PDB file of C-alpha atoms in Angstrom:
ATOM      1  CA  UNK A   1      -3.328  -9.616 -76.391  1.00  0.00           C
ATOM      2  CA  UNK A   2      -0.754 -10.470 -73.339  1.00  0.00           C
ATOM      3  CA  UNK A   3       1.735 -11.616 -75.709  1.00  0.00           C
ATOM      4  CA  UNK A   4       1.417  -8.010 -77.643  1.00  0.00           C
ATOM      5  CA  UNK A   5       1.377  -6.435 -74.295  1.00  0.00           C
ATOM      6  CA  UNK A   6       4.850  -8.154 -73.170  1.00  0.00           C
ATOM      7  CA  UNK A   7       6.351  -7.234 -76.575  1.00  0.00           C
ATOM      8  CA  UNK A   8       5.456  -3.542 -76.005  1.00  0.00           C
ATOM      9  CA  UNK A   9       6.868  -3.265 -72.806  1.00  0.00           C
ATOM     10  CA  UNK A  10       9.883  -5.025 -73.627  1.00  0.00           C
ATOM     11  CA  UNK A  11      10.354  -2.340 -76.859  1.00  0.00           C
ATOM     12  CA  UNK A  12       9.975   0.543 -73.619  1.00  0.00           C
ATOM     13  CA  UNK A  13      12.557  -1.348 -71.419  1.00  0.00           C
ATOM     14  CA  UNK A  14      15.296  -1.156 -74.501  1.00  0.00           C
ATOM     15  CA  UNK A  15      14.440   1.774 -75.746  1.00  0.00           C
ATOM     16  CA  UNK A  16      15.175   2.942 -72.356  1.00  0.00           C
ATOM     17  CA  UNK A  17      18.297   1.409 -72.087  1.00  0.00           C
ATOM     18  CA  UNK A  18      19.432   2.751 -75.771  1.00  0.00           C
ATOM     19  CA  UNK A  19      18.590   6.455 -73.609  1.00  0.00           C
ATOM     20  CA  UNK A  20      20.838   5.626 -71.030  1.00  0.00           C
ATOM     21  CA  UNK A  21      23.640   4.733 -73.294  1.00  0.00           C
ATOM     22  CA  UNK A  22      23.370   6.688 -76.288  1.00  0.00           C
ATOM     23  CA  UNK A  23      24.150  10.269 -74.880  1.00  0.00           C
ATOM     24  CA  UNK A  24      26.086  11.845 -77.058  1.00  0.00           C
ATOM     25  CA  UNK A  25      24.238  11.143 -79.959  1.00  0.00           C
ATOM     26  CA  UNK A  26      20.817  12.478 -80.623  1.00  0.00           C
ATOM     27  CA  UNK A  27      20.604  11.430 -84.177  1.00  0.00           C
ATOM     28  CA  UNK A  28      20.569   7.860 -83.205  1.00  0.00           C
ATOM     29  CA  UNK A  29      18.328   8.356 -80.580  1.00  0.00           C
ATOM     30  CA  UNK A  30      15.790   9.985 -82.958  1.00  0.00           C
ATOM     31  CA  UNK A  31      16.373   7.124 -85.544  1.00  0.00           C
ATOM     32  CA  UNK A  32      15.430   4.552 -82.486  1.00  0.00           C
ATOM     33  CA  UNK A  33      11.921   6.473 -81.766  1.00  0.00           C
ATOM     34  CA  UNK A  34      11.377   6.386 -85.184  1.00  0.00           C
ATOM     35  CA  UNK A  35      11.765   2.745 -85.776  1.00  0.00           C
ATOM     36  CA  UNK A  36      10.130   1.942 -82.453  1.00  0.00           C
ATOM     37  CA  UNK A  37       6.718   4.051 -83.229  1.00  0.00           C
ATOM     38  CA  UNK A  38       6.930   2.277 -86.615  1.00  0.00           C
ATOM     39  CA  UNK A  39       7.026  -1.359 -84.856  1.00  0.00           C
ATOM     40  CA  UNK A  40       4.199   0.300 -82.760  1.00  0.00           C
ATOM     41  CA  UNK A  41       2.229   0.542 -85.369  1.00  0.00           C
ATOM     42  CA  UNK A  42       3.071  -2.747 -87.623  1.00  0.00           C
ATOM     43  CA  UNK A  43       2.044  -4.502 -84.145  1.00  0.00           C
ATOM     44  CA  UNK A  44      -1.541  -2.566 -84.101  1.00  0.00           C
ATOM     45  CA  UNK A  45      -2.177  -3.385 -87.363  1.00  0.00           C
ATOM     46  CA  UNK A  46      -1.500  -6.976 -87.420  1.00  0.00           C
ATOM     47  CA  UNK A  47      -3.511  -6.814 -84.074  1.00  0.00           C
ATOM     48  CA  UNK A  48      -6.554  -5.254 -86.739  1.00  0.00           C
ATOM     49  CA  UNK A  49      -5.826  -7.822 -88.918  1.00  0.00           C
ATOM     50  CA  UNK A  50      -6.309 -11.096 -86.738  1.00  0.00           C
ATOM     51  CA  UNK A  51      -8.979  -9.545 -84.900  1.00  0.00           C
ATOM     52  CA  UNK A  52     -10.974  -8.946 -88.042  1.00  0.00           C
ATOM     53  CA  UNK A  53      -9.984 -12.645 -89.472  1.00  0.00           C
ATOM     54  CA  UNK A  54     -11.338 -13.847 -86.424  1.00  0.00           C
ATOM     55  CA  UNK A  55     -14.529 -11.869 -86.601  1.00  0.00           C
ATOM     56  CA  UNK A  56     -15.042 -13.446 -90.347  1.00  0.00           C
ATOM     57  CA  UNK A  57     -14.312 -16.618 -89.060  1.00  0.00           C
ATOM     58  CA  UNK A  58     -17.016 -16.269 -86.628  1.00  0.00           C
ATOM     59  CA  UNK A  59     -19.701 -15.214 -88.412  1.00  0.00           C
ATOM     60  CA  UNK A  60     -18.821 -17.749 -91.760  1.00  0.00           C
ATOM     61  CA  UNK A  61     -18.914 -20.628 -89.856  1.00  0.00           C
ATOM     62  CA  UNK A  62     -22.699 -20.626 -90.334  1.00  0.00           C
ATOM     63  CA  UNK A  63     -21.979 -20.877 -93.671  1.00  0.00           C
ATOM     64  CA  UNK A  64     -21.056 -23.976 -95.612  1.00  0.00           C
ATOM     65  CA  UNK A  65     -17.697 -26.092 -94.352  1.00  0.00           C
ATOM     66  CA  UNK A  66     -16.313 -26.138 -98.079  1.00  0.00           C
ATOM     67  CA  UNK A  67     -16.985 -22.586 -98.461  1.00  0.00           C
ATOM     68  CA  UNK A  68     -14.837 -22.417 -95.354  1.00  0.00           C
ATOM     69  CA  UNK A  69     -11.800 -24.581 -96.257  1.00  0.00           C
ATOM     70  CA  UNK A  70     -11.071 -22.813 -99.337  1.00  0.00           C
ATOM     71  CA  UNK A  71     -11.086 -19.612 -97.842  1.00  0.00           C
ATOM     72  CA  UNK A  72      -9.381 -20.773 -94.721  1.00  0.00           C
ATOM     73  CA  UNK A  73      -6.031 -21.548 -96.763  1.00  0.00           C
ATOM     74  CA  UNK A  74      -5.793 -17.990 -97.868  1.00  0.00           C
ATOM     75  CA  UNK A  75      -6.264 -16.370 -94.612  1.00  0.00           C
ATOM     76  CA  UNK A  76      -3.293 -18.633 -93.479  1.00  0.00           C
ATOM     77  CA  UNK A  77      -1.280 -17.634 -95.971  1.00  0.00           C
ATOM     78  CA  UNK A  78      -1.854 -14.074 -95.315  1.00  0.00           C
ATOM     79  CA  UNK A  79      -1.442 -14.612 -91.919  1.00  0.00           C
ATOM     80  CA  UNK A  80       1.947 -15.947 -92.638  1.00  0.00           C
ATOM     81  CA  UNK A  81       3.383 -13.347 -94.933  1.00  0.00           C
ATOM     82  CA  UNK A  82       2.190 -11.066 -92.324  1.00  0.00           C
ATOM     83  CA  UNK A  83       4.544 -12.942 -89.209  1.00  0.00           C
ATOM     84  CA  UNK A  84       7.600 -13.029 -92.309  1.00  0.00           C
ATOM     85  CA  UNK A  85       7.201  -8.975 -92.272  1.00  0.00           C
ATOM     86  CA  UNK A  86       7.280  -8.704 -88.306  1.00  0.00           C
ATOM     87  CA  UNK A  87      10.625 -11.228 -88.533  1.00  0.00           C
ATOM     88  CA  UNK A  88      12.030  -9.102 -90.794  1.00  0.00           C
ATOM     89  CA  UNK A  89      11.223  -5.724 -89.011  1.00  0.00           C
ATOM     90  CA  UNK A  90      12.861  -7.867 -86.156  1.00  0.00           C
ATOM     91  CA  UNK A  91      15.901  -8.427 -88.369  1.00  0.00           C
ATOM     92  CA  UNK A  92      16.182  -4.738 -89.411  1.00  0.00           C
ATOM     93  CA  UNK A  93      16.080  -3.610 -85.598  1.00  0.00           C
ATOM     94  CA  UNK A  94      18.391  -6.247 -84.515  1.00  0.00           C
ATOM     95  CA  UNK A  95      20.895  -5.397 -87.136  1.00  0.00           C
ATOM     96  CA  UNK A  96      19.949  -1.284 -86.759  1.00  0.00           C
ATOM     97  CA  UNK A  97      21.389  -2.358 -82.479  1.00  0.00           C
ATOM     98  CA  UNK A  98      24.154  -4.093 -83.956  1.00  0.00           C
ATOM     99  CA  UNK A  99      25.317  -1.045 -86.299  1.00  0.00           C
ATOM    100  CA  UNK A 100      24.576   1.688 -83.677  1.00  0.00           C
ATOM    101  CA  UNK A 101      26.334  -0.352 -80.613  1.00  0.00           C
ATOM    102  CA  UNK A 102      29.451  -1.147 -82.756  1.00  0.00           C
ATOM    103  CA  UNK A 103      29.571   3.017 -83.670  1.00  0.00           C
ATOM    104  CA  UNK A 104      28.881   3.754 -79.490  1.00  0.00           C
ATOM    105  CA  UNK A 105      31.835   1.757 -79.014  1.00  0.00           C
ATOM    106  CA  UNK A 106      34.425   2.859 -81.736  1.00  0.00           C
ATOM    107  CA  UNK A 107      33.164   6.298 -80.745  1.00  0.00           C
ATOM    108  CA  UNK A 108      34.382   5.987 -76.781  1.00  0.00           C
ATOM    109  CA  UNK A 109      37.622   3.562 -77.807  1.00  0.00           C
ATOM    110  CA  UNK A 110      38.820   6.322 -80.333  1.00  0.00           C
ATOM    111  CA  UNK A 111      38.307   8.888 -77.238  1.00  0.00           C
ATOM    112  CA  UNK A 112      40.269   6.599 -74.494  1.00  0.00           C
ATOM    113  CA  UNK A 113      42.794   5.313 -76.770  1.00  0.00           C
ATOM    114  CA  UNK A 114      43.666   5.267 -80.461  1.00  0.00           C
ATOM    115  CA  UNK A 115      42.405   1.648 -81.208  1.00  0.00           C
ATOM    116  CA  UNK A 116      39.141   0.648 -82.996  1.00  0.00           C
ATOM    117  CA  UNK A 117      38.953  -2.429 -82.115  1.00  0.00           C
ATOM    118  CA  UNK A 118      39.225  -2.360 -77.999  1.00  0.00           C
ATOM    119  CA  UNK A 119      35.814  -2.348 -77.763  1.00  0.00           C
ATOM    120  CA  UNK A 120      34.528  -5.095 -80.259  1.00  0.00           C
TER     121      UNK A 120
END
């Protein structure tokens, strides 16, 4: 729960930032919301997810220990298809920053002086 907590308020700090430095463009700014409420939501999900595995845990460990060890190898799995989506909604932002900051910067170089590549 902490660690999900951190995460969020990290996501508020840069998409704070992204404000302050993306002013002339409101299209990117509306792309970064849109990404950011998605990542909101992937995170509250997963949160679902591993609460509810936990719950089922719980309550089938009354149950038989075989019955247990089958099942436990497909909750793992799931578990870790679900961490290879977050990394690679990490991925997508990270190269979505990479995109948008190399366009903020040709964008002001062009203005102050003919060359692309002052910036970079």
């Amino acid at each position: 729960m902490m660690l999900v907590v951190v995460v969020v308020t990290v996501m508020m700090v840069l998409e704070v930032m992204l404000m302050m430095t993306i002013k002339m463009q409101p299209l990117l700014l509306l792309m970064m919301m849109i990404i950011l409420i998605i990542m909101m939501v992937v995170v509250v999900i997963i949160m679902i997810m591993v609460t509810i595995t936990m719950t089922i845990t719980m309550k089938k460990k009354k149950k038989k220990m075989m019955m247990m060890k089958k099942k436990k190898k497909k909750k793992k799995m799931l578990l870790l298809l679900l961490l290879l989506l977050l990394l690679m909604m990490m991925m997508m932002m990270m190269m979505m920053m990479m995109m948008m900051m190399i366009n903020k910067y040709q964008y002001r170089s062009r203005h102050i002086c003919g060359d692309t590549n002052t910036f970079l």
